[in-house]
Amino acid sequence: MKLLITLGSMALFCLSLKAQANLNGKIQDENRQAIAYANVLLLEVKDSSLIKGAITADDGSFEFSAIPTGKSYLLRVVMLGFEDHFQNIPDFKENLNVPTISLHNQAQTLATAEVTARKPFLEQKAGTLIVNVANSITGASGSALDVLRKVPGMIVVNDRISLAGQTGLTILIDGRPTQYMDMQSLLKDMPSANIDRIEVISQPGARFDAQGTGAVLNIILKRNMKLGVNGSATVGAGKGKFWKYRASGTMNFRNEKFNFTNSLAFSHRTWYEQLNLERVVGSELYKQSNFQPGLPYSLNIKSGVDYYISKNQTAGVSVNALGSTNEVVNKSTTSILPDALQKARAEILTSNETDRRTGFVNLDAYYEFKLDTSGQKLNADFSINRYGRNVSNLLRTEVISGEDNYADRQQKQPGNTEIEAYRLDYTKPFSKKFKIESGLKYSHAVVDNDLQASIFSDNNWVNDPSFSNHFVFTEKIAAAYVSSNFTLGKMEGQAGLRYENSQSSGYSVTLDSTQQRRIARFFPSLSLSAPLGDKLGWSAAYSNRINRPSYGSLNPFVQFLDPYTYRKGNPFLRPEITDSYKMSLTYDKQPFFNLEYTRTKDVIQMVTQQDDATGVGFGIDDNLATFERYGGSLFFPLEFVKKLEGYGGVMVFYNRYESEVFQEQFNQGRWNVVAFLNATYTMPKDWKFEMNGWFSGPGIEGIQTSEHLYGVSFGVQKKIMKGKGNLNLALDDMLFRYWHGRIDHAAFEANIVSSWETRIANLSFTYNFGNQYLNKGARRRSGASEEQSRVGEK
């Protein structure tokens, strides 16, 4: 490292000694009128790579300062409505005032010169499936959870996320881990308008954290990279069972040295969930219905700056803050029947008054140094995250019929989460056929939650020690990795090895009890690919990963729905270990047919139990011995139909669990079929129509089996105001079937129906403004690349 720093410093010092001079000029049109805000690009003659960029002032003037002398350059001027102008600057030796440049109007009108290039909805790059959701019509007024449904094969039911029947997915936001946060609240409160795309990495290599047993989902937030001043403003409203509305705005300024981005979003995204449960308890039937609305008000502020220090150095910092409040009353009814045909012997109504206030603040910073032109570079970044929540619940139970009495309960749950992560990556190409990547990472998390439970007795609130618990969880993870990219003949490959040493501690202040866990091990990964002909090819990949229990699963707190139903954590959970294998057929290096096999030890699944004596049922995460999954997937594009874009596909997997549950052996498996279709049709006069549909057949998750379900959404978009405005109308979940499940193992028997808000109409309007544009090719060559300039994404 000392040698690298010394060599880099010497190189920068030598560059600073080179002779430099200034270059300036003026731009005008054919009528000799000054042209303001034109892009002036100074390029290398050899490969047209960008050296510097400038924007003309109101009088049409521009200037480049400190340009190295003794070489030739190419000057390019770009302005909407005019033909591009190219001018050679041979043998630049001293300060030069370029003769006034006159731009010529384009012969074509704007209508005939319409730019039609756009990102496809699905992109496949180097083992990563990219879902470009920024311009999606359906789900545009929802939350991050609604956007996740756009991922092929993704099923979201009651905040539980699965991909073709597989759980254990790892969710990142701009590359940052989220396992210590309340992800259910965070994803529900995050407006979908903030999201640019979702990256699905099915076989993450050594560069990624080994956390998780399924795919890695990286949610990339929007970031503007255009030159000049530009931005957008959006307003929208919708109606399902509840009204919902949102407003957001972005403002961006970029020149050759800086890129400033700012965004503000406010939303009132309402929703509800309905859970109906029938349980057999002895000779009686417990029928329970729980209605849980969500009425959150959320405010999201994000600000960042990128600084292009030089052609080879870039640095940046950003701050992202999200705050939310949600005051609701959950209603739950319970009827106890001697059997299904008789009148209830008891019936109660429970109201759960919930006041939830959350706040999330993230600070990211990065630095990148390109050490040479071969691709050798050094990346450093760090992230500081603070997440706080204050939740209070008041449970009141009214006896409609029966003789039992139920005391009122009150729970207060203040909590804070602090996460810091530091990372250093180094890339060194040794040749065109061999490259090494290596890096170090350290993260430290502290989660402090205090559950203060009380029961109303003798006209006073009295502490309930059986449910109160102050729990502090800390985890430190130190990691190092090395990965090689190589070519052997026609075969390309990547081999990596990651080492992680994690130390965690769960301390119950109330009980003065500590559960400690230390995991230190290596995680190998390997991928190979080779052609089978001109277009066809094959690829294969293997990875070994770990899924440490989340804080929410380890936290021993109890969350009541009503006096007969609650959920609690399990501080004794063990981590999951997964071996994953995948083979794909590719066309033009893009996978279209995949075969997969995974085997997981100590898989973490929620297990529902009950006490037959009291009739109380509760859910708790537990380790099942093994989980096996094998099957395949087929994707196909829709671009073969004129004016139609999108994708379709089908996934077929067999999921099997084997373990001892409730002192009885559980060995069950089930085939699961998932089909999906997302199609967008472009119509005349700037109209666009979108349809999104999915179907999931019967499946299994732990000891719980489920029936088929589906959803279909429609949307229409119209460009207005000369293309600067978009008017969207979305009809989400117009056709649907809710989730139906069943548990039948040992002495536990239950039927479950989960439903959510459907048939939602959303209307929104977006206006895009800006005085400049920069074509894709120039943007790719300017300063830092789009990937490098996205703060915190690494």
Short mmCIF file of N, CA, C and O in Angstrom, two decimals, residues 670-786:
data_model
loop_
_atom_site.label_atom_id
_atom_site.label_comp_id
_atom_site.label_asym_id
_atom_site.label_seq_id
_atom_site.Cartn_x
_atom_site.Cartn_y
_atom_site.Cartn_z
N ARG A 670 -42.79 -29.89 -2.47
CA ARG A 670 -43.87 -29.50 -3.38
C ARG A 670 -43.28 -28.76 -4.58
O ARG A 670 -42.35 -27.97 -4.43
N TRP A 671 -43.83 -29.04 -5.76
CA TRP A 671 -43.46 -28.29 -6.94
C TRP A 671 -44.16 -26.93 -6.92
O TRP A 671 -45.30 -26.82 -6.47
N ASN A 672 -43.46 -25.91 -7.40
CA ASN A 672 -44.03 -24.57 -7.47
C ASN A 672 -43.74 -23.99 -8.85
O ASN A 672 -42.61 -24.01 -9.32
N VAL A 673 -44.81 -23.49 -9.50
CA VAL A 673 -44.69 -22.88 -10.83
C VAL A 673 -45.01 -21.41 -10.72
O VAL A 673 -46.05 -21.03 -10.16
N VAL A 674 -44.11 -20.57 -11.23
CA VAL A 674 -44.32 -19.13 -11.24
C VAL A 674 -44.21 -18.65 -12.68
O VAL A 674 -43.21 -18.92 -13.36
N ALA A 675 -45.24 -17.96 -13.17
CA ALA A 675 -45.23 -17.40 -14.51
C ALA A 675 -45.45 -15.89 -14.42
O ALA A 675 -46.13 -15.41 -13.50
N PHE A 676 -44.87 -15.15 -15.35
CA PHE A 676 -44.96 -13.69 -15.28
C PHE A 676 -44.89 -13.10 -16.68
O PHE A 676 -44.33 -13.69 -17.62
N LEU A 677 -45.49 -11.93 -16.83
CA LEU A 677 -45.51 -11.23 -18.11
C LEU A 677 -45.59 -9.73 -17.84
O LEU A 677 -46.44 -9.27 -17.07
N ASN A 678 -44.68 -8.98 -18.45
CA ASN A 678 -44.72 -7.52 -18.37
C ASN A 678 -44.57 -6.98 -19.78
O ASN A 678 -43.54 -7.19 -20.42
N ALA A 679 -45.60 -6.33 -20.28
CA ALA A 679 -45.61 -5.88 -21.67
C ALA A 679 -45.99 -4.41 -21.74
O ALA A 679 -46.91 -3.95 -21.06
N THR A 680 -45.26 -3.66 -22.58
CA THR A 680 -45.54 -2.25 -22.83
C THR A 680 -45.69 -2.05 -24.33
O THR A 680 -44.80 -2.42 -25.11
N TYR A 681 -46.80 -1.46 -24.74
CA TYR A 681 -47.09 -1.25 -26.16
C TYR A 681 -47.14 0.25 -26.44
O TYR A 681 -47.87 1.00 -25.78
N THR A 682 -46.33 0.68 -27.40
CA THR A 682 -46.27 2.10 -27.78
C THR A 682 -47.30 2.37 -28.87
O THR A 682 -47.28 1.73 -29.93
N MET A 683 -48.18 3.34 -28.60
CA MET A 683 -49.25 3.67 -29.53
C MET A 683 -49.00 5.04 -30.17
O MET A 683 -48.10 5.78 -29.73
N PRO A 684 -49.73 5.39 -31.20
CA PRO A 684 -49.54 6.69 -31.85
C PRO A 684 -49.81 7.85 -30.89
O PRO A 684 -50.47 7.70 -29.86
N LYS A 685 -49.28 9.02 -31.26
CA LYS A 685 -49.49 10.27 -30.55
C LYS A 685 -49.04 10.19 -29.10
O LYS A 685 -49.70 10.69 -28.19
N ASP A 686 -47.90 9.52 -28.89
CA ASP A 686 -47.23 9.49 -27.57
C ASP A 686 -48.08 8.83 -26.49
O ASP A 686 -48.00 9.20 -25.31
N TRP A 687 -48.89 7.84 -26.84
CA TRP A 687 -49.61 7.04 -25.86
C TRP A 687 -48.85 5.74 -25.64
O TRP A 687 -48.24 5.20 -26.55
N LYS A 688 -48.93 5.23 -24.43
CA LYS A 688 -48.26 3.98 -24.10
C LYS A 688 -49.15 3.19 -23.14
O LYS A 688 -49.71 3.74 -22.20
N PHE A 689 -49.25 1.88 -23.41
CA PHE A 689 -50.09 1.00 -22.58
C PHE A 689 -49.21 -0.07 -21.96
O PHE A 689 -48.32 -0.62 -22.60
N GLU A 690 -49.47 -0.39 -20.67
CA GLU A 690 -48.67 -1.41 -19.97
C GLU A 690 -49.59 -2.40 -19.27
O GLU A 690 -50.62 -2.03 -18.69
N MET A 691 -49.19 -3.68 -19.32
CA MET A 691 -49.88 -4.73 -18.57
C MET A 691 -48.83 -5.54 -17.83
O MET A 691 -47.79 -5.91 -18.38
N ASN A 692 -49.11 -5.80 -16.56
CA ASN A 692 -48.21 -6.58 -15.72
C ASN A 692 -49.03 -7.67 -15.05
O ASN A 692 -50.03 -7.39 -14.38
N GLY A 693 -48.62 -8.93 -15.23
CA GLY A 693 -49.34 -10.04 -14.62
C GLY A 693 -48.41 -11.11 -14.10
O GLY A 693 -47.30 -11.29 -14.62
N TRP A 694 -48.84 -11.81 -13.08
CA TRP A 694 -48.05 -12.90 -12.51
C TRP A 694 -48.97 -13.98 -11.93
O TRP A 694 -50.12 -13.71 -11.57
N PHE A 695 -48.44 -15.18 -11.89
CA PHE A 695 -49.19 -16.32 -11.35
C PHE A 695 -48.21 -17.19 -10.57
O PHE A 695 -47.10 -17.47 -11.02
N SER A 696 -48.62 -17.62 -9.38
CA SER A 696 -47.83 -18.54 -8.57
C SER A 696 -48.71 -19.72 -8.20
O SER A 696 -49.79 -19.55 -7.62
N GLY A 697 -48.25 -20.91 -8.54
CA GLY A 697 -49.01 -22.11 -8.24
C GLY A 697 -48.87 -22.52 -6.78
O GLY A 697 -48.24 -21.83 -5.97
N PRO A 698 -49.45 -23.64 -6.40
CA PRO A 698 -49.33 -24.14 -5.03
C PRO A 698 -47.87 -24.28 -4.62
O PRO A 698 -47.01 -24.62 -5.44
N GLY A 699 -47.58 -23.99 -3.34
CA GLY A 699 -46.21 -24.05 -2.86
C GLY A 699 -46.11 -24.47 -1.42
O GLY A 699 -47.12 -24.80 -0.77
N ILE A 700 -44.89 -24.46 -0.89
CA ILE A 700 -44.64 -24.82 0.49
C ILE A 700 -43.56 -23.90 1.05
O ILE A 700 -42.61 -23.53 0.35
N GLU A 701 -43.73 -23.51 2.29
CA GLU A 701 -42.75 -22.70 3.00
C GLU A 701 -42.72 -23.17 4.45
O GLU A 701 -43.62 -22.88 5.23
N GLY A 702 -41.68 -23.93 4.79
CA GLY A 702 -41.63 -24.54 6.12
C GLY A 702 -42.73 -25.57 6.25
O GLY A 702 -42.95 -26.40 5.36
N ILE A 703 -43.46 -25.54 7.35
CA ILE A 703 -44.55 -26.49 7.56
C ILE A 703 -45.87 -25.98 6.98
O ILE A 703 -46.93 -26.57 7.19
N GLN A 704 -45.80 -24.90 6.23
CA GLN A 704 -47.00 -24.24 5.72
C GLN A 704 -47.10 -24.45 4.22
O GLN A 704 -46.16 -24.22 3.48
N THR A 705 -48.27 -24.95 3.75
CA THR A 705 -48.52 -25.10 2.32
C THR A 705 -49.47 -24.00 1.86
O THR A 705 -50.22 -23.43 2.67
N SER A 706 -49.44 -23.71 0.57
CA SER A 706 -50.28 -22.62 0.05
C SER A 706 -50.90 -23.02 -1.27
O SER A 706 -50.40 -23.90 -1.99
N GLU A 707 -52.01 -22.36 -1.61
CA GLU A 707 -52.69 -22.56 -2.88
C GLU A 707 -52.18 -21.55 -3.91
O GLU A 707 -51.31 -20.73 -3.60
N HIS A 708 -52.74 -21.59 -5.11
CA HIS A 708 -52.29 -20.67 -6.15
C HIS A 708 -52.80 -19.26 -5.89
O HIS A 708 -53.82 -19.05 -5.20
N LEU A 709 -52.12 -18.27 -6.44
CA LEU A 709 -52.55 -16.88 -6.37
C LEU A 709 -52.02 -16.15 -7.59
O LEU A 709 -51.10 -16.63 -8.27
N TYR A 710 -52.60 -14.97 -7.89
CA TYR A 710 -52.19 -14.24 -9.08
C TYR A 710 -52.59 -12.77 -8.93
O TYR A 710 -53.38 -12.40 -8.04
N GLY A 711 -52.06 -11.95 -9.82
CA GLY A 711 -52.41 -10.54 -9.85
C GLY A 711 -52.15 -9.96 -11.24
O GLY A 711 -51.18 -10.34 -11.90
N VAL A 712 -53.04 -9.07 -11.70
CA VAL A 712 -52.90 -8.43 -13.01
C VAL A 712 -53.16 -6.94 -12.84
O VAL A 712 -54.16 -6.54 -12.23
N SER A 713 -52.25 -6.12 -13.40
CA SER A 713 -52.37 -4.67 -13.33
C SER A 713 -52.28 -4.08 -14.73
O SER A 713 -51.66 -4.66 -15.63
N PHE A 714 -52.89 -2.89 -14.89
CA PHE A 714 -52.89 -2.20 -16.18
C PHE A 714 -52.48 -0.74 -15.96
O PHE A 714 -52.67 -0.18 -14.89
N GLY A 715 -51.91 -0.14 -17.02
CA GLY A 715 -51.54 1.25 -16.93
C GLY A 715 -51.48 1.89 -18.30
O GLY A 715 -51.26 1.23 -19.32
N VAL A 716 -51.71 3.21 -18.34
CA VAL A 716 -51.63 3.96 -19.59
C VAL A 716 -50.89 5.27 -19.31
O VAL A 716 -51.02 5.86 -18.23
N GLN A 717 -50.08 5.70 -20.29
CA GLN A 717 -49.27 6.90 -20.14
C GLN A 717 -49.40 7.76 -21.39
O GLN A 717 -49.45 7.25 -22.51
N LYS A 718 -49.43 9.08 -21.19
CA LYS A 718 -49.49 10.03 -22.30
C LYS A 718 -48.45 11.12 -22.09
O LYS A 718 -48.38 11.74 -21.04
N LYS A 719 -47.59 11.29 -23.11
CA LYS A 719 -46.63 12.39 -23.07
C LYS A 719 -47.32 13.68 -23.50
O LYS A 719 -48.04 13.70 -24.50
N ILE A 720 -47.11 14.74 -22.74
CA ILE A 720 -47.72 16.03 -23.05
C ILE A 720 -46.67 17.12 -22.92
O ILE A 720 -45.53 16.85 -22.53
N MET A 721 -47.05 18.33 -23.24
CA MET A 721 -46.18 19.50 -23.10
C MET A 721 -44.87 19.30 -23.84
O MET A 721 -43.77 19.47 -23.30
N LYS A 722 -45.00 18.87 -25.12
CA LYS A 722 -43.85 18.66 -26.00
C LYS A 722 -42.86 17.65 -25.43
O LYS A 722 -41.64 17.79 -25.58
N GLY A 723 -43.39 16.63 -24.76
CA GLY A 723 -42.55 15.56 -24.25
C GLY A 723 -41.96 15.82 -22.89
O GLY A 723 -41.32 14.93 -22.32
N LYS A 724 -42.16 17.01 -22.33
CA LYS A 724 -41.60 17.30 -21.01
C LYS A 724 -42.47 16.80 -19.87
O LYS A 724 -42.01 16.71 -18.73
N GLY A 725 -43.71 16.47 -20.18
CA GLY A 725 -44.62 16.01 -19.14
C GLY A 725 -45.12 14.60 -19.42
O GLY A 725 -45.30 14.22 -20.58
N ASN A 726 -45.36 13.84 -18.36
CA ASN A 726 -45.93 12.49 -18.46
C ASN A 726 -47.16 12.41 -17.58
O ASN A 726 -47.11 12.76 -16.39
N LEU A 727 -48.26 11.96 -18.15
CA LEU A 727 -49.50 11.76 -17.41
C LEU A 727 -49.75 10.26 -17.33
O LEU A 727 -49.87 9.60 -18.37
N ASN A 728 -49.80 9.71 -16.11
CA ASN A 728 -49.93 8.26 -15.90
C ASN A 728 -51.23 7.92 -15.19
O ASN A 728 -51.62 8.58 -14.22
N LEU A 729 -51.89 6.87 -15.67
CA LEU A 729 -53.04 6.29 -14.98
C LEU A 729 -52.76 4.81 -14.82
O LEU A 729 -52.55 4.09 -15.79
N ALA A 730 -52.72 4.34 -13.56
CA ALA A 730 -52.44 2.94 -13.27
C ALA A 730 -53.61 2.32 -12.53
O ALA A 730 -54.18 2.93 -11.61
N LEU A 731 -53.96 1.10 -12.92
CA LEU A 731 -55.00 0.32 -12.26
C LEU A 731 -54.33 -0.94 -11.74
O LEU A 731 -54.14 -1.91 -12.48
N ASP A 732 -53.95 -0.93 -10.47
CA ASP A 732 -53.15 -2.00 -9.89
C ASP A 732 -54.04 -3.09 -9.30
O ASP A 732 -55.02 -2.81 -8.61
N ASP A 733 -53.63 -4.35 -9.54
CA ASP A 733 -54.32 -5.52 -9.01
C ASP A 733 -55.82 -5.50 -9.33
O ASP A 733 -56.67 -5.71 -8.46
N MET A 734 -56.13 -5.27 -10.59
CA MET A 734 -57.54 -5.28 -10.98
C MET A 734 -58.09 -6.71 -11.02
O MET A 734 -59.27 -6.93 -10.78
N LEU A 735 -57.24 -7.66 -11.35
CA LEU A 735 -57.58 -9.09 -11.26
C LEU A 735 -56.64 -9.69 -10.24
O LEU A 735 -55.43 -9.43 -10.27
N PHE A 736 -57.14 -10.54 -9.37
CA PHE A 736 -56.29 -11.02 -8.28
C PHE A 736 -56.90 -12.24 -7.61
O PHE A 736 -58.08 -12.54 -7.76
N ARG A 737 -56.06 -12.94 -6.86
CA ARG A 737 -56.51 -13.96 -5.92
C ARG A 737 -55.60 -13.88 -4.71
O ARG A 737 -54.39 -13.84 -4.84
N TYR A 738 -56.21 -13.84 -3.51
CA TYR A 738 -55.45 -13.69 -2.29
C TYR A 738 -54.75 -15.00 -1.91
O TYR A 738 -55.00 -16.06 -2.48
N TRP A 739 -53.90 -14.88 -0.91
CA TRP A 739 -53.10 -16.02 -0.46
C TRP A 739 -53.92 -16.90 0.49
O TRP A 739 -54.49 -16.43 1.47
N HIS A 740 -53.96 -18.21 0.18
CA HIS A 740 -54.63 -19.19 1.03
C HIS A 740 -53.61 -20.24 1.44
O HIS A 740 -52.93 -20.83 0.59
N GLY A 741 -53.49 -20.47 2.74
CA GLY A 741 -52.52 -21.44 3.24
C GLY A 741 -53.10 -22.37 4.27
O GLY A 741 -54.20 -22.15 4.80
N ARG A 742 -52.34 -23.44 4.57
CA ARG A 742 -52.80 -24.43 5.54
C ARG A 742 -51.60 -25.03 6.26
O ARG A 742 -50.53 -25.25 5.68
N ILE A 743 -51.80 -25.28 7.58
CA ILE A 743 -50.81 -26.00 8.40
C ILE A 743 -51.49 -27.23 8.96
O ILE A 743 -52.55 -27.13 9.59
N ASP A 744 -50.88 -28.38 8.74
CA ASP A 744 -51.44 -29.63 9.24
C ASP A 744 -50.29 -30.56 9.58
O ASP A 744 -49.85 -31.37 8.77
N HIS A 745 -49.78 -30.41 10.79
CA HIS A 745 -48.65 -31.23 11.23
C HIS A 745 -48.76 -31.47 12.73
O HIS A 745 -49.07 -30.55 13.49
N ALA A 746 -48.47 -32.69 13.12
CA ALA A 746 -48.57 -33.09 14.54
C ALA A 746 -49.99 -32.76 15.02
O ALA A 746 -50.97 -33.12 14.38
N ALA A 747 -50.11 -32.04 16.13
CA ALA A 747 -51.44 -31.74 16.68
C ALA A 747 -51.93 -30.37 16.25
O ALA A 747 -52.97 -29.91 16.73
N PHE A 748 -51.20 -29.71 15.33
CA PHE A 748 -51.58 -28.35 14.94
C PHE A 748 -52.26 -28.38 13.58
O PHE A 748 -51.74 -28.93 12.61
N GLU A 749 -53.45 -27.76 13.52
CA GLU A 749 -54.23 -27.71 12.30
C GLU A 749 -54.82 -26.32 12.15
O GLU A 749 -55.51 -25.83 13.05
N ALA A 750 -54.54 -25.67 11.01
CA ALA A 750 -55.02 -24.30 10.83
C ALA A 750 -55.18 -24.00 9.34
O ALA A 750 -54.45 -24.52 8.49
N ASN A 751 -56.17 -23.14 9.03
CA ASN A 751 -56.37 -22.58 7.70
C ASN A 751 -56.14 -21.07 7.77
O ASN A 751 -56.61 -20.41 8.72
N ILE A 752 -55.45 -20.51 6.77
CA ILE A 752 -55.06 -19.11 6.81
C ILE A 752 -55.42 -18.46 5.48
O ILE A 752 -55.16 -19.03 4.41
N VAL A 753 -55.99 -17.26 5.53
CA VAL A 753 -56.24 -16.46 4.33
C VAL A 753 -55.67 -15.07 4.59
O VAL A 753 -56.02 -14.41 5.56
N SER A 754 -54.77 -14.66 3.70
CA SER A 754 -54.15 -13.34 3.81
C SER A 754 -54.57 -12.50 2.61
O SER A 754 -54.44 -12.93 1.47
N SER A 755 -55.09 -11.31 2.86
CA SER A 755 -55.51 -10.42 1.78
C SER A 755 -54.92 -9.04 1.99
O SER A 755 -54.43 -8.71 3.08
N TRP A 756 -54.97 -8.21 0.96
CA TRP A 756 -54.36 -6.89 1.00
C TRP A 756 -55.15 -5.96 0.09
O TRP A 756 -56.08 -6.36 -0.60
N GLU A 757 -54.78 -4.70 0.07
CA GLU A 757 -55.51 -3.71 -0.71
C GLU A 757 -55.32 -3.97 -2.20
O GLU A 757 -54.20 -4.13 -2.69
N THR A 758 -56.43 -4.06 -2.93
CA THR A 758 -56.41 -4.31 -4.37
C THR A 758 -57.33 -3.33 -5.07
O THR A 758 -57.99 -2.50 -4.44
N ARG A 759 -57.33 -3.43 -6.43
CA ARG A 759 -58.15 -2.54 -7.26
C ARG A 759 -57.91 -1.09 -6.88
O ARG A 759 -58.81 -0.37 -6.45
N ILE A 760 -56.66 -0.69 -7.09
CA ILE A 760 -56.22 0.66 -6.75
C ILE A 760 -56.03 1.46 -8.04
O ILE A 760 -55.37 1.02 -8.97
N ALA A 761 -56.63 2.64 -8.10
CA ALA A 761 -56.47 3.55 -9.22
C ALA A 761 -55.53 4.67 -8.81
O ALA A 761 -55.73 5.31 -7.78
N ASN A 762 -54.46 4.90 -9.60
CA ASN A 762 -53.49 5.94 -9.32
C ASN A 762 -53.33 6.84 -10.53
O ASN A 762 -53.15 6.36 -11.66
N LEU A 763 -53.38 8.15 -10.30
CA LEU A 763 -53.17 9.14 -11.35
C LEU A 763 -52.01 10.04 -10.93
O LEU A 763 -51.98 10.55 -9.81
N SER A 764 -51.04 10.22 -11.83
CA SER A 764 -49.88 11.04 -11.49
C SER A 764 -49.43 11.84 -12.70
O SER A 764 -49.67 11.46 -13.85
N PHE A 765 -48.75 12.95 -12.41
CA PHE A 765 -48.21 13.82 -13.46
C PHE A 765 -46.77 14.17 -13.11
O PHE A 765 -46.46 14.55 -11.97
N THR A 766 -45.87 14.02 -14.09
CA THR A 766 -44.46 14.34 -13.92
C THR A 766 -44.04 15.35 -14.97
O THR A 766 -44.33 15.18 -16.16
N TYR A 767 -43.33 16.40 -14.51
CA TYR A 767 -42.80 17.41 -15.43
C TYR A 767 -41.28 17.41 -15.33
O TYR A 767 -40.72 17.53 -14.23
N ASN A 768 -40.60 17.26 -16.47
CA ASN A 768 -39.15 17.26 -16.53
C ASN A 768 -38.66 18.59 -17.09
O ASN A 768 -39.15 19.02 -18.15
N PHE A 769 -37.73 19.20 -16.40
CA PHE A 769 -37.21 20.48 -16.87
C PHE A 769 -35.69 20.41 -16.92
O PHE A 769 -35.06 19.58 -16.27
N GLY A 770 -35.09 21.30 -17.70
CA GLY A 770 -33.64 21.34 -17.80
C GLY A 770 -33.22 22.12 -19.01
O GLY A 770 -33.93 22.17 -20.03
N ASN A 771 -32.03 22.72 -18.92
CA ASN A 771 -31.57 23.54 -20.03
C ASN A 771 -30.53 22.86 -20.88
O ASN A 771 -30.04 23.41 -21.84
N GLN A 772 -30.13 21.62 -20.50
CA GLN A 772 -29.09 20.95 -21.25
C GLN A 772 -29.33 19.46 -21.31
O GLN A 772 -30.10 18.90 -20.54
N TYR A 773 -28.62 18.81 -22.24
CA TYR A 773 -28.59 17.37 -22.29
C TYR A 773 -27.19 16.98 -22.69
O TYR A 773 -26.40 17.77 -23.19
N LEU A 774 -26.85 15.72 -22.46
CA LEU A 774 -25.56 15.18 -22.87
C LEU A 774 -25.80 13.79 -23.40
O LEU A 774 -26.41 12.97 -22.72
N ASN A 775 -25.37 13.52 -24.63
CA ASN A 775 -25.68 12.21 -25.20
C ASN A 775 -24.99 11.10 -24.44
O ASN A 775 -24.04 11.33 -23.71
N LYS A 776 -25.51 9.88 -24.62
CA LYS A 776 -25.06 8.74 -23.82
C LYS A 776 -23.57 8.48 -23.99
O LYS A 776 -22.87 8.18 -23.03
N GLY A 777 -23.06 8.60 -25.22
CA GLY A 777 -21.66 8.33 -25.45
C GLY A 777 -20.77 9.30 -24.71
O GLY A 777 -19.77 8.92 -24.10
N ALA A 778 -21.11 10.58 -24.73
CA ALA A 778 -20.29 11.56 -24.03
C ALA A 778 -20.38 11.37 -22.54
O ALA A 778 -19.40 11.52 -21.82
N ARG A 779 -21.59 11.03 -22.04
CA ARG A 779 -21.73 10.83 -20.60
C ARG A 779 -20.86 9.66 -20.13
O ARG A 779 -20.28 9.69 -19.06
N ARG A 780 -20.77 8.64 -20.97
CA ARG A 780 -19.98 7.48 -20.59
C ARG A 780 -18.51 7.82 -20.48
O ARG A 780 -17.76 7.20 -19.74
N ARG A 781 -18.05 8.86 -21.24
CA ARG A 781 -16.65 9.20 -21.23
C ARG A 781 -16.32 10.35 -20.30
O ARG A 781 -15.17 10.71 -20.13
N SER A 782 -17.34 11.00 -19.72
CA SER A 782 -17.09 12.21 -18.95
C SER A 782 -16.73 11.89 -17.52
O SER A 782 -17.29 11.01 -16.90
N GLY A 783 -15.76 12.67 -17.00
CA GLY A 783 -15.37 12.61 -15.59
C GLY A 783 -15.41 11.21 -15.04
O GLY A 783 -14.70 10.33 -15.47
N ALA A 784 -16.27 11.02 -14.04
CA ALA A 784 -16.50 9.69 -13.50
C ALA A 784 -17.63 9.06 -14.27
O ALA A 784 -18.51 9.72 -14.77
N SER A 785 -17.62 7.76 -14.38
CA SER A 785 -18.69 7.06 -15.07
C SER A 785 -19.95 7.13 -14.24
O SER A 785 -19.94 7.52 -13.08
N GLU A 786 -21.07 6.75 -14.86
CA GLU A 786 -22.35 6.80 -14.14
C GLU A 786 -22.30 5.89 -12.93
O GLU A 786 -22.82 6.20 -11.88
#
